[in-house]
CSV table of C-alpha atoms and ligand atoms in Angstrom, one decimal:
chain,number,residue,atom,x,y,z
A,14,UNK,CA,12.1,21.6,41.4
A,15,UNK,CA,9.1,21.8,39.1
A,16,UNK,CA,5.7,22.9,40.6
A,17,UNK,CA,4.5,19.4,40.1
A,18,UNK,CA,7.2,18.0,42.2
A,19,UNK,CA,6.5,20.5,45.0
A,20,UNK,CA,2.8,19.8,45.2
A,21,UNK,CA,2.3,16.2,44.1
A,22,UNK,CA,1.2,13.8,46.8
A,23,UNK,CA,4.1,11.3,47.2
A,24,UNK,CA,3.5,7.7,48.2
A,25,UNK,CA,5.7,4.6,48.7
A,26,UNK,CA,5.0,3.8,45.0
A,27,UNK,CA,6.5,7.1,44.1
A,28,UNK,CA,9.7,6.0,45.7
A,29,UNK,CA,10.1,3.1,43.3
A,30,UNK,CA,9.5,5.5,40.4
A,31,UNK,CA,12.3,8.0,41.3
A,32,UNK,CA,14.8,6.3,43.6
A,33,UNK,CA,17.8,4.2,42.7
A,34,UNK,CA,16.6,0.6,43.7
A,35,UNK,CA,19.3,0.0,46.3
A,36,UNK,CA,16.9,0.1,49.2
A,37,UNK,CA,13.6,-1.8,49.8
A,38,UNK,CA,11.9,0.4,52.4
A,39,UNK,CA,8.8,-0.7,54.4
A,40,UNK,CA,5.3,0.1,53.1
A,41,UNK,CA,4.5,3.2,55.2
A,42,UNK,CA,6.2,6.5,55.1
A,43,UNK,CA,6.8,8.2,58.5
A,44,UNK,CA,6.2,11.8,58.6
A,45,UNK,CA,6.7,12.9,62.2
A,46,UNK,CA,8.0,11.6,65.5
A,47,UNK,CA,8.1,12.5,69.2
A,48,UNK,CA,10.3,10.6,71.6
A,49,UNK,CA,10.1,6.8,70.7
A,50,UNK,CA,6.8,7.2,68.7
A,51,UNK,CA,6.3,7.8,65.1
A,52,UNK,CA,3.4,8.6,62.9
A,53,UNK,CA,2.9,7.9,59.2
A,54,UNK,CA,1.2,9.7,56.3
A,55,UNK,CA,-2.2,8.3,57.5
A,56,UNK,CA,-1.5,9.3,61.1
A,57,UNK,CA,-1.1,5.7,62.2
A,58,UNK,CA,1.0,5.5,65.3
A,59,UNK,CA,4.1,3.3,65.7
A,60,UNK,CA,6.4,2.5,68.7
A,61,UNK,CA,10.0,3.0,67.5
A,62,UNK,CA,12.2,0.0,68.7
A,63,UNK,CA,14.4,0.5,65.7
A,64,UNK,CA,15.7,4.0,66.4
A,65,UNK,CA,16.8,4.7,62.8
A,66,UNK,CA,19.4,1.8,63.2
A,67,UNK,CA,20.9,3.0,66.6
A,68,UNK,CA,20.9,6.7,65.3
A,69,UNK,CA,17.9,8.3,67.2
A,70,UNK,CA,19.8,8.1,70.4
A,71,UNK,CA,17.7,10.8,72.1
A,72,UNK,CA,14.4,10.1,70.4
A,73,UNK,CA,12.6,12.1,67.7
A,74,UNK,CA,12.2,15.9,67.9
A,75,UNK,CA,14.0,16.1,71.3
A,76,UNK,CA,13.3,19.6,72.4
A,77,UNK,CA,16.9,20.3,73.7
A,78,UNK,CA,18.4,19.2,70.3
A,79,UNK,CA,15.8,21.0,68.2
A,80,UNK,CA,16.7,24.2,70.2
A,81,UNK,CA,20.5,23.6,69.6
A,82,UNK,CA,19.8,23.0,65.9
A,83,UNK,CA,17.5,26.0,65.4
A,84,UNK,CA,19.7,28.4,67.4
A,85,UNK,CA,22.7,27.4,65.3
A,86,UNK,CA,20.6,27.5,62.2
A,87,UNK,CA,19.9,31.3,62.8
A,88,UNK,CA,23.6,31.9,63.3
A,89,UNK,CA,26.0,30.2,60.9
A,90,UNK,CA,25.5,27.1,58.8
A,91,UNK,CA,28.7,26.6,57.0
A,92,UNK,CA,32.3,28.0,56.5
A,93,UNK,CA,34.2,25.0,55.3
A,94,UNK,CA,37.5,24.0,56.9
A,95,UNK,CA,39.2,27.1,55.6
A,96,UNK,CA,38.0,28.6,58.8
A,97,UNK,CA,37.4,27.2,62.3
A,98,UNK,CA,34.0,27.2,63.9
A,99,UNK,CA,33.0,27.4,67.5
A,100,UNK,CA,30.5,24.4,67.6
A,101,UNK,CA,33.3,22.1,66.2
A,102,UNK,CA,35.9,23.2,68.6
A,103,UNK,CA,33.4,22.9,71.6
A,104,UNK,CA,32.5,19.3,70.5
A,105,UNK,CA,36.1,18.3,70.0
A,106,UNK,CA,37.0,19.6,73.5
A,107,UNK,CA,34.1,17.6,75.0
A,108,UNK,CA,35.0,14.5,73.3
A,109,UNK,CA,38.7,14.9,74.4
A,110,UNK,CA,37.5,15.5,77.9
A,111,UNK,CA,35.2,12.4,77.9
A,112,UNK,CA,37.6,9.9,76.2
A,113,UNK,CA,41.2,8.8,75.7
A,114,UNK,CA,41.2,11.1,72.7
A,115,UNK,CA,43.6,14.1,72.4
A,116,UNK,CA,42.6,14.9,68.7
A,117,UNK,CA,39.4,14.8,66.8
A,118,UNK,CA,38.7,14.7,63.0
A,119,UNK,CA,35.0,15.2,62.0
A,120,UNK,CA,33.4,13.5,59.1
A,121,UNK,CA,29.7,13.1,58.0
A,122,UNK,CA,29.1,9.4,58.4
A,123,UNK,CA,30.5,6.2,59.9
A,124,UNK,CA,32.1,5.1,56.7
A,125,UNK,CA,33.9,8.4,56.3
A,126,UNK,CA,35.1,8.2,60.0
A,127,UNK,CA,36.5,4.7,59.2
A,128,UNK,CA,37.9,5.8,55.9
A,129,UNK,CA,39.8,8.4,57.8
A,130,UNK,CA,40.9,5.9,60.5
A,131,UNK,CA,42.3,3.4,57.9
A,132,UNK,CA,44.0,6.1,55.8
A,133,UNK,CA,45.6,7.5,59.0
A,134,UNK,CA,46.9,4.0,60.0
A,135,UNK,CA,48.5,3.5,56.6
A,136,UNK,CA,50.0,7.1,56.6
A,137,UNK,CA,51.3,6.8,60.3
A,138,UNK,CA,53.1,3.5,59.1
A,139,UNK,CA,54.7,5.5,56.3
A,140,UNK,CA,55.8,8.2,58.6
A,141,UNK,CA,57.2,5.9,61.3
A,142,UNK,CA,58.1,2.7,59.5
A,143,UNK,CA,59.2,3.8,56.0
A,144,UNK,CA,60.8,1.5,53.4
A,145,UNK,CA,64.6,1.7,53.8
A,146,UNK,CA,65.0,2.3,50.1
A,147,UNK,CA,62.1,4.9,49.7
A,148,UNK,CA,63.2,7.4,47.2
A,149,UNK,CA,63.5,11.0,48.5
A,150,UNK,CA,60.1,12.8,48.5
A,151,UNK,CA,58.1,9.5,48.4
A,152,UNK,CA,56.1,8.0,51.2
A,153,UNK,CA,56.3,4.2,51.1
A,154,UNK,CA,56.2,1.5,53.7
A,155,UNK,CA,55.8,-2.3,53.8
A,156,UNK,CA,53.7,-1.9,56.9
A,157,UNK,CA,50.4,-1.7,55.1
A,158,UNK,CA,48.5,-4.8,56.1
A,159,UNK,CA,45.1,-4.5,57.9
A,160,UNK,CA,43.5,-7.2,59.9
A,161,UNK,CA,39.8,-7.2,60.1
A,162,UNK,CA,37.1,-9.8,61.1
A,163,UNK,CA,34.5,-12.1,59.5
A,164,UNK,CA,31.0,-10.6,59.5
A,165,UNK,CA,32.2,-7.2,60.5
A,166,UNK,CA,30.7,-4.0,59.0
A,167,UNK,CA,32.6,-0.7,58.6
A,168,UNK,CA,30.7,1.2,56.0
A,169,UNK,CA,30.1,1.3,52.2
A,170,UNK,CA,33.0,3.2,50.6
A,171,UNK,CA,35.3,1.0,48.6
A,172,UNK,CA,37.9,0.9,51.3
A,173,UNK,CA,35.4,0.2,54.1
A,174,UNK,CA,33.5,-2.5,52.2
A,175,UNK,CA,36.8,-4.1,51.5
A,176,UNK,CA,37.9,-3.9,55.1
A,177,UNK,CA,34.4,-5.1,56.2
A,178,UNK,CA,34.0,-8.9,56.6
A,179,UNK,CA,30.8,-9.5,54.5
A,180,UNK,CA,31.8,-10.3,50.9
A,181,UNK,CA,28.3,-9.5,49.6
A,182,UNK,CA,29.1,-5.8,50.2
A,183,UNK,CA,32.4,-5.8,48.3
A,184,UNK,CA,31.7,-8.2,45.4
A,185,UNK,CA,31.4,-6.7,42.0
A,186,UNK,CA,33.3,-3.6,42.8
A,187,UNK,CA,36.9,-4.9,42.0
A,188,UNK,CA,39.7,-4.4,41.9
A,189,UNK,CA,39.5,-4.0,45.6
A,190,UNK,CA,42.1,-2.5,47.9
A,191,UNK,CA,44.9,-4.9,48.7
A,192,UNK,CA,46.5,-5.8,52.0
A,193,UNK,CA,43.4,-6.7,54.0
A,194,UNK,CA,43.0,-10.0,55.8
A,195,UNK,CA,39.7,-11.2,57.4
A,196,UNK,CA,40.0,-13.5,60.4
A,197,UNK,CA,37.3,-15.2,62.6
A,198,UNK,CA,35.9,-12.8,65.3
A,199,UNK,CA,37.0,-13.7,68.7
A,200,UNK,CA,39.8,-16.0,67.6
A,201,UNK,CA,42.8,-14.5,69.1
A,202,UNK,CA,45.1,-17.5,67.9
A,203,UNK,CA,44.2,-16.7,64.4
A,204,UNK,CA,45.3,-13.0,64.9
A,205,UNK,CA,48.5,-14.1,66.7
A,206,UNK,CA,49.4,-16.3,63.6
A,207,UNK,CA,48.6,-13.5,61.1
A,208,UNK,CA,49.9,-10.2,62.7
A,209,UNK,CA,53.5,-9.3,61.8
A,210,UNK,CA,55.7,-6.3,61.4
A,211,UNK,CA,53.8,-5.7,58.1
A,212,UNK,CA,50.6,-5.1,60.0
A,213,UNK,CA,49.7,-1.3,60.3
A,214,UNK,CA,46.3,-1.8,61.9
A,215,UNK,CA,43.7,-4.1,63.4
A,216,UNK,CA,40.1,-2.9,63.2
A,217,UNK,CA,37.4,-4.3,65.3
A,218,UNK,CA,33.8,-3.5,66.5
A,219,UNK,CA,33.9,-4.2,70.3
A,220,UNK,CA,30.4,-5.5,69.7
A,221,UNK,CA,29.5,-6.4,66.0
A,222,UNK,CA,26.3,-4.8,65.2
A,223,UNK,CA,25.1,-5.8,61.6
A,224,UNK,CA,26.1,-9.4,62.3
A,225,UNK,CA,23.6,-9.6,65.3
A,226,UNK,CA,24.8,-7.6,68.3
A,227,UNK,CA,27.7,-10.1,69.0
A,228,UNK,CA,30.2,-8.9,71.7
A,229,UNK,CA,33.9,-9.5,71.4
A,230,UNK,CA,35.1,-11.3,74.7
A,231,UNK,CA,37.1,-9.1,77.0
A,232,UNK,CA,40.1,-11.6,76.6
A,233,UNK,CA,39.9,-11.2,72.8
A,234,UNK,CA,40.1,-7.4,73.0
A,235,UNK,CA,42.9,-7.4,75.6
A,236,UNK,CA,44.7,-9.8,73.5
A,237,UNK,CA,44.4,-7.6,70.4
A,238,UNK,CA,45.8,-4.7,72.4
A,239,UNK,CA,48.8,-6.8,73.4
A,240,UNK,CA,49.4,-8.1,70.0
A,241,UNK,CA,49.1,-4.6,68.4
A,242,UNK,CA,51.6,-3.3,71.0
A,243,UNK,CA,54.1,-6.1,70.2
A,244,UNK,CA,53.9,-5.5,66.5
A,245,UNK,CA,53.6,-1.7,66.5
A,246,UNK,CA,50.2,-1.9,64.9
A,247,UNK,CA,47.4,0.6,65.6
A,248,UNK,CA,44.2,-0.8,67.2
A,249,UNK,CA,41.1,0.8,65.7
A,250,UNK,CA,37.7,0.4,67.4
A,251,UNK,CA,34.8,1.0,65.2
A,252,UNK,CA,32.3,2.2,67.7
A,253,UNK,CA,29.9,3.7,65.0
A,254,UNK,CA,27.0,1.6,66.3
A,255,UNK,CA,28.3,0.5,69.8
A,256,UNK,CA,29.2,4.0,70.8
A,257,UNK,CA,27.2,7.2,71.8
A,258,UNK,CA,26.1,5.5,75.1
A,259,UNK,CA,24.2,2.7,73.2
A,260,UNK,CA,25.6,0.0,75.7
A,261,UNK,CA,25.6,2.4,78.7
A,262,UNK,CA,29.1,4.0,78.9
A,263,UNK,CA,29.8,6.7,76.3
A,264,UNK,CA,31.8,4.2,74.3
A,265,UNK,CA,31.9,0.4,74.8
A,266,UNK,CA,35.7,0.4,75.2
A,267,UNK,CA,35.2,2.1,78.6
A,268,UNK,CA,33.8,-1.1,79.9
A,269,UNK,CA,36.3,-3.4,78.7
A,270,UNK,CA,39.5,-1.9,80.1
A,271,UNK,CA,41.2,-1.8,76.6
A,272,UNK,CA,41.9,1.6,75.1
A,273,UNK,CA,42.2,1.8,71.3
A,274,UNK,CA,44.6,4.1,69.3
A,275,UNK,CA,41.8,5.2,67.1
A,276,UNK,CA,38.2,5.2,67.8
A,277,UNK,CA,35.4,5.9,65.2
A,278,UNK,CA,31.9,7.2,66.1
A,279,UNK,CA,28.8,8.3,64.1
A,280,UNK,CA,25.1,7.0,64.1
A,281,UNK,CA,24.0,8.0,67.6
A,282,UNK,CA,26.4,10.8,68.0
A,283,UNK,CA,24.3,13.0,65.8
A,284,UNK,CA,21.0,11.7,67.0
A,285,UNK,CA,19.7,11.8,63.4
A,286,UNK,CA,22.0,14.7,62.1
A,287,UNK,CA,24.7,13.3,59.8
A,288,UNK,CA,28.0,13.5,61.6
A,289,UNK,CA,30.9,11.2,62.1
A,290,UNK,CA,34.1,11.5,64.2
A,291,UNK,CA,37.5,9.9,64.4
A,292,UNK,CA,39.1,10.1,67.8
A,293,UNK,CA,42.9,9.5,68.3
A,294,UNK,CA,46.0,10.6,70.2
A,295,UNK,CA,48.1,13.7,69.6
A,296,UNK,CA,51.1,11.5,68.3
A,297,UNK,CA,49.0,9.5,65.7
A,298,UNK,CA,47.1,12.6,64.6
A,299,UNK,CA,50.3,14.2,63.5
A,300,UNK,CA,50.3,12.0,60.4
A,301,UNK,CA,47.3,13.9,59.2
A,302,UNK,CA,49.2,17.2,58.8
A,303,UNK,CA,47.8,20.1,56.8
A,304,UNK,CA,46.4,18.9,53.5
A,305,UNK,CA,46.7,15.2,54.0
A,306,UNK,CA,43.0,14.6,54.5
A,307,UNK,CA,39.8,16.6,54.5
A,308,UNK,CA,36.0,16.9,54.1
A,309,UNK,CA,34.0,19.9,52.9
A,310,UNK,CA,31.2,19.3,55.4
A,311,UNK,CA,33.2,17.6,58.2
A,312,UNK,CA,32.9,19.7,61.3
A,313,UNK,CA,30.0,21.6,60.0
A,314,UNK,CA,28.6,24.0,62.6
A,315,UNK,CA,25.0,22.6,62.4
A,316,UNK,CA,26.0,19.0,62.9
A,317,UNK,CA,28.5,19.9,65.7
A,318,UNK,CA,25.9,22.1,67.6
A,319,UNK,CA,23.5,19.1,67.3
A,320,UNK,CA,26.0,16.5,68.5
A,321,UNK,CA,27.1,18.7,71.4
A,322,UNK,CA,23.5,18.8,72.6
A,323,UNK,CA,23.1,15.0,72.1
A,324,UNK,CA,26.4,14.4,74.0
A,325,UNK,CA,25.1,16.4,76.9
A,326,UNK,CA,22.0,14.3,77.1
A,327,UNK,CA,23.6,10.9,76.6
A,328,UNK,CA,26.2,11.4,79.2
A,329,UNK,CA,23.7,12.7,81.9
A,330,UNK,CA,23.5,10.3,84.9
A,331,UNK,CA,19.7,10.1,84.4
A,332,UNK,CA,20.2,8.9,80.9
A,333,UNK,CA,22.7,6.2,82.0
A,334,UNK,CA,20.1,5.2,84.7
A,335,UNK,CA,17.3,5.0,82.2
A,336,UNK,CA,19.5,2.8,79.9
A,337,UNK,CA,20.0,0.3,82.7
A,338,UNK,CA,16.4,0.3,83.8
A,339,UNK,CA,14.9,0.1,80.3
A,340,UNK,CA,17.4,-2.6,79.2
A,341,UNK,CA,16.2,-4.7,82.2
A,342,UNK,CA,12.6,-4.1,81.4
A,343,UNK,CA,13.1,-4.8,77.8
A,344,UNK,CA,15.2,-8.0,78.5
A,345,UNK,CA,12.6,-9.4,81.0
A,346,UNK,CA,9.8,-8.5,78.6
A,347,UNK,CA,11.4,-10.2,75.6
A,348,UNK,CA,12.2,-13.4,77.7
A,349,UNK,CA,8.5,-13.5,78.8
A,350,UNK,CA,7.4,-13.3,75.2
A,351,UNK,CA,9.9,-15.9,74.2
A,352,UNK,CA,8.7,-18.2,77.0
A,353,UNK,CA,5.2,-17.8,75.5
A,354,UNK,CA,5.9,-18.0,71.8
A,355,UNK,CA,9.3,-19.9,71.7
A,356,UNK,CA,10.6,-18.2,68.6
A,357,UNK,CA,14.2,-17.2,69.8
A,358,UNK,CA,17.3,-19.3,70.7
A,359,UNK,CA,19.0,-16.4,72.2
A,360,UNK,CA,18.1,-12.8,73.4
A,361,UNK,CA,21.4,-10.8,73.7
A,362,UNK,CA,21.5,-7.4,75.0
A,363,UNK,CA,24.4,-4.8,75.3
A,364,UNK,CA,22.6,-1.9,76.8
A,365,UNK,CA,19.5,-0.8,74.8
A,366,UNK,CA,20.7,-2.8,71.9
A,367,UNK,CA,19.3,-6.2,71.4
A,368,UNK,CA,20.0,-9.2,69.1
A,369,UNK,CA,17.3,-11.8,69.1
A,370,UNK,CA,18.3,-14.9,67.3
A,371,UNK,CA,15.5,-16.8,65.6
A,372,UNK,CA,15.1,-20.6,66.0
A,373,UNK,CA,16.6,-22.6,63.1
A,374,UNK,CA,13.0,-23.2,61.8
A,375,UNK,CA,12.7,-19.4,61.2
A,376,UNK,CA,16.1,-18.8,59.7
A,377,UNK,CA,16.2,-16.6,56.7
A,378,UNK,CA,12.8,-15.0,57.7
A,379,UNK,CA,13.8,-12.1,59.9
A,380,UNK,CA,12.5,-9.5,57.4
A,381,UNK,CA,9.0,-11.0,57.6
A,382,UNK,CA,8.8,-10.0,61.2
A,383,UNK,CA,9.6,-6.4,60.4
A,384,UNK,CA,6.8,-6.5,57.9
A,385,UNK,CA,4.4,-8.1,60.5
A,386,UNK,CA,5.5,-5.5,63.0
A,387,UNK,CA,4.4,-2.6,60.7
A,388,UNK,CA,1.0,-4.1,60.7
A,389,UNK,CA,0.9,-4.0,64.6
A,390,UNK,CA,2.4,-0.4,64.9
A,391,UNK,CA,5.9,-1.4,65.8
A,392,UNK,CA,9.3,-0.5,64.2
A,393,UNK,CA,12.0,-3.2,64.5
A,394,UNK,CA,15.2,-4.0,62.7
A,395,UNK,CA,17.0,-7.1,61.5
A,396,UNK,CA,20.6,-7.9,61.5
A,397,UNK,CA,21.2,-10.4,58.7
A,398,UNK,CA,18.4,-12.9,58.0
A,399,UNK,CA,18.3,-14.7,61.4
A,400,UNK,CA,18.3,-11.9,64.0
A,401,UNK,CA,15.8,-9.3,65.0
A,402,UNK,CA,17.7,-6.2,66.3
A,403,UNK,CA,16.3,-3.5,68.5
A,404,UNK,CA,18.0,-0.2,69.1
A,405,UNK,CA,15.4,2.3,70.7
A,406,UNK,CA,16.1,5.8,71.9
A,407,UNK,CA,18.1,5.8,75.1
A,408,UNK,CA,15.5,8.0,76.6
A,409,UNK,CA,12.6,5.6,75.9
A,410,UNK,CA,10.1,5.6,78.7
A,411,UNK,CA,8.8,2.6,80.7
A,412,UNK,CA,5.5,3.1,79.2
A,413,UNK,CA,6.8,3.0,75.6
A,414,UNK,CA,8.8,-0.1,76.3
A,415,UNK,CA,5.7,-1.7,77.7
A,416,UNK,CA,3.5,-0.6,74.8
A,417,UNK,CA,6.2,-1.8,72.4
A,418,UNK,CA,6.3,-5.2,74.1
A,419,UNK,CA,2.5,-5.5,73.8
A,420,UNK,CA,2.8,-4.8,70.1
A,421,UNK,CA,5.6,-7.4,69.8
A,422,UNK,CA,3.5,-10.0,71.6
A,423,UNK,CA,0.8,-9.5,68.8
A,424,UNK,CA,3.5,-9.7,66.1
A,425,UNK,CA,4.9,-13.0,67.3
A,426,UNK,CA,1.4,-14.5,67.8
A,427,UNK,CA,0.5,-13.4,64.3
A,428,UNK,CA,3.6,-14.8,62.8
A,429,UNK,CA,2.8,-18.2,64.4
A,430,UNK,CA,-0.9,-18.0,63.5
A,431,UNK,CA,-0.1,-17.1,59.9
A,432,UNK,CA,2.4,-20.0,59.7
A,433,UNK,CA,-0.1,-22.4,61.1
A,434,UNK,CA,-2.8,-21.2,58.6
A,435,UNK,CA,-0.3,-21.7,55.7
A,436,UNK,CA,0.5,-25.2,56.9
A,437,UNK,CA,-3.1,-26.4,57.3
A,438,UNK,CA,-4.5,-24.6,54.2
A,439,UNK,CA,-5.7,-27.1,51.5
A,440,UNK,CA,-3.3,-27.5,48.8
A,441,UNK,CA,-4.2,-25.3,45.7
A,442,UNK,CA,-4.9,-27.7,42.8
A,443,UNK,CA,-3.9,-26.5,39.4
A,444,UNK,CA,-5.2,-27.9,36.2
B,226,PLP,C1,26.6,1.9,60.3
B,226,PLP,C2,27.9,1.4,60.5
B,226,PLP,C3,28.9,2.0,59.8
B,226,PLP,C4,28.7,2.9,58.6
B,226,PLP,O1,28.3,4.1,58.9
B,226,PLP,P1,27.5,5.0,57.8
B,226,PLP,O2,27.1,6.3,58.6
B,226,PLP,O3,26.4,4.2,57.3
B,226,PLP,O4,28.5,5.3,56.8
B,226,PLP,C5,30.3,1.6,60.1
B,226,PLP,N1,30.5,0.8,61.1
B,226,PLP,C6,29.7,0.2,61.9
B,226,PLP,C7,29.9,-0.6,62.9
B,226,PLP,C8,28.3,0.5,61.6
B,226,PLP,O5,27.3,0.0,62.4
C-alpha cells in the first residue's frame, strides 16, 4: 500500500474509481455499528433493518462475539487443513449436537457450502450407483441429474449459478454445467414427473430468500422427501439465508418435520465473519474421503471461534423469545403502516425475515425505497424489483424496532409525496 492509499480520505466516489463495477452500493459509507444501529462517515445514524442481508444475526460489535474473536486472534489465526484446530472441532461438535448432522465440512461462504453439497451428491452417486461398464479406476455414474427450482438462489460460483433458478446470474458464462433442471417452486407434480433413477439430488431453499421470502409449503417439502427416498436421490436444503435462527428455530427444517440429507449454512452463522458449513450424515460424508474436496480457509480458527459464539447466542431461549416478540411487533407495525399508506399487497414474515410485496403500480421500483430509506436513516433491502426485504439482528430491541418503523413511516410518506409532486408538476417544455 502506498502512503497515499493509507492516508487519503476515501468517499463513495473513490469506490467507483478503484472497484470492479459489479456492485452499486448506496450513497453513504457506514463506519461503525452497535447492535441494530449504524453510523456513517459523517456520523449520521441509521436503524439497521437489513442486517447485511441476514448476516448480522447478533447485531454489530456484539460484545460476546468481539471477545471470542479477539481471544482467538491472540492465540492462533490459521493452520490450514493439514492440521486440526480446536475451534473447528468444537463448532462441528455443537452443530452435530443441535441438528440431524453427524459430519460437518466448513467453507467460507454460502456458495462454497453449496458447491460442496452439489459435488458431494454427484460423488455419492458415483460411489453408490456406478455405471455398470465403468472402467477400472474411473468414477462414473448415470445418476448425475440435479433438480432445482425457478427463482432459487444458491450462490455465484459457476456450479451454483447454474443450479440457481435465475437465468440472469448464469447467462454469459457458458458453457454451463449440464444435468440441471429447473422446475416451478411448490409444484410437486412437476417434480414427480421429472425425478428418476438418474436424479442424484434435489436442492431447495425451505424459504426462498432472494425471490422475496417465499416459503415452500410443508406438503411440498414432505413430498420432495418422499420422492427423493423413492428414487435414491439426496435432498439438499440450502439454509444459507433461512438458517442460523432467522425464522426462529436454528434451521427452518426443524419446524417442517422434514429432514434433509445435506444442509448448507452460512450468512448468519458467522454474524459477519465469513464462514459456511455443509452438514450431512456419516454415510454420505464418506464420499468425501481424504483429498476429494478441500478449502484453504475452510474451518479457519478465527471463523469457527466466532461462529461458536454466535451459535451460543442464537440458540439461547432468550433469543428465541426475542425473535418471536420482535417479529410480532414488526409485523403489526408494518401492517399499521400499510393500512395508512397502502403500498404493499402482501407482508410475509418467517421469523425476523420479511418480504413486503409492492402493489403492481410500484413494481420494478423497490430499489427507490432503499434510496429513500437512506435519507430517513433506515437500512432496508430488496428482493428482486418488487419486494422490500427486512432481516434485522435477531437481538434487535423493541425500541429499535419502534424507531425503525417511525423511519419507515417517513420513507413511505415521502415516496408517495414525491410521486404526487412528479405527477402534478407542470410538463417541462423544450424548444
Ligand atoms: C446468500 C445465499 C447464498 C450464497 O451465499 P454467499 O455467501 O454469498 O456465497 C446461497 N444460497 C442462499 C439461499 C443465499 O441466500
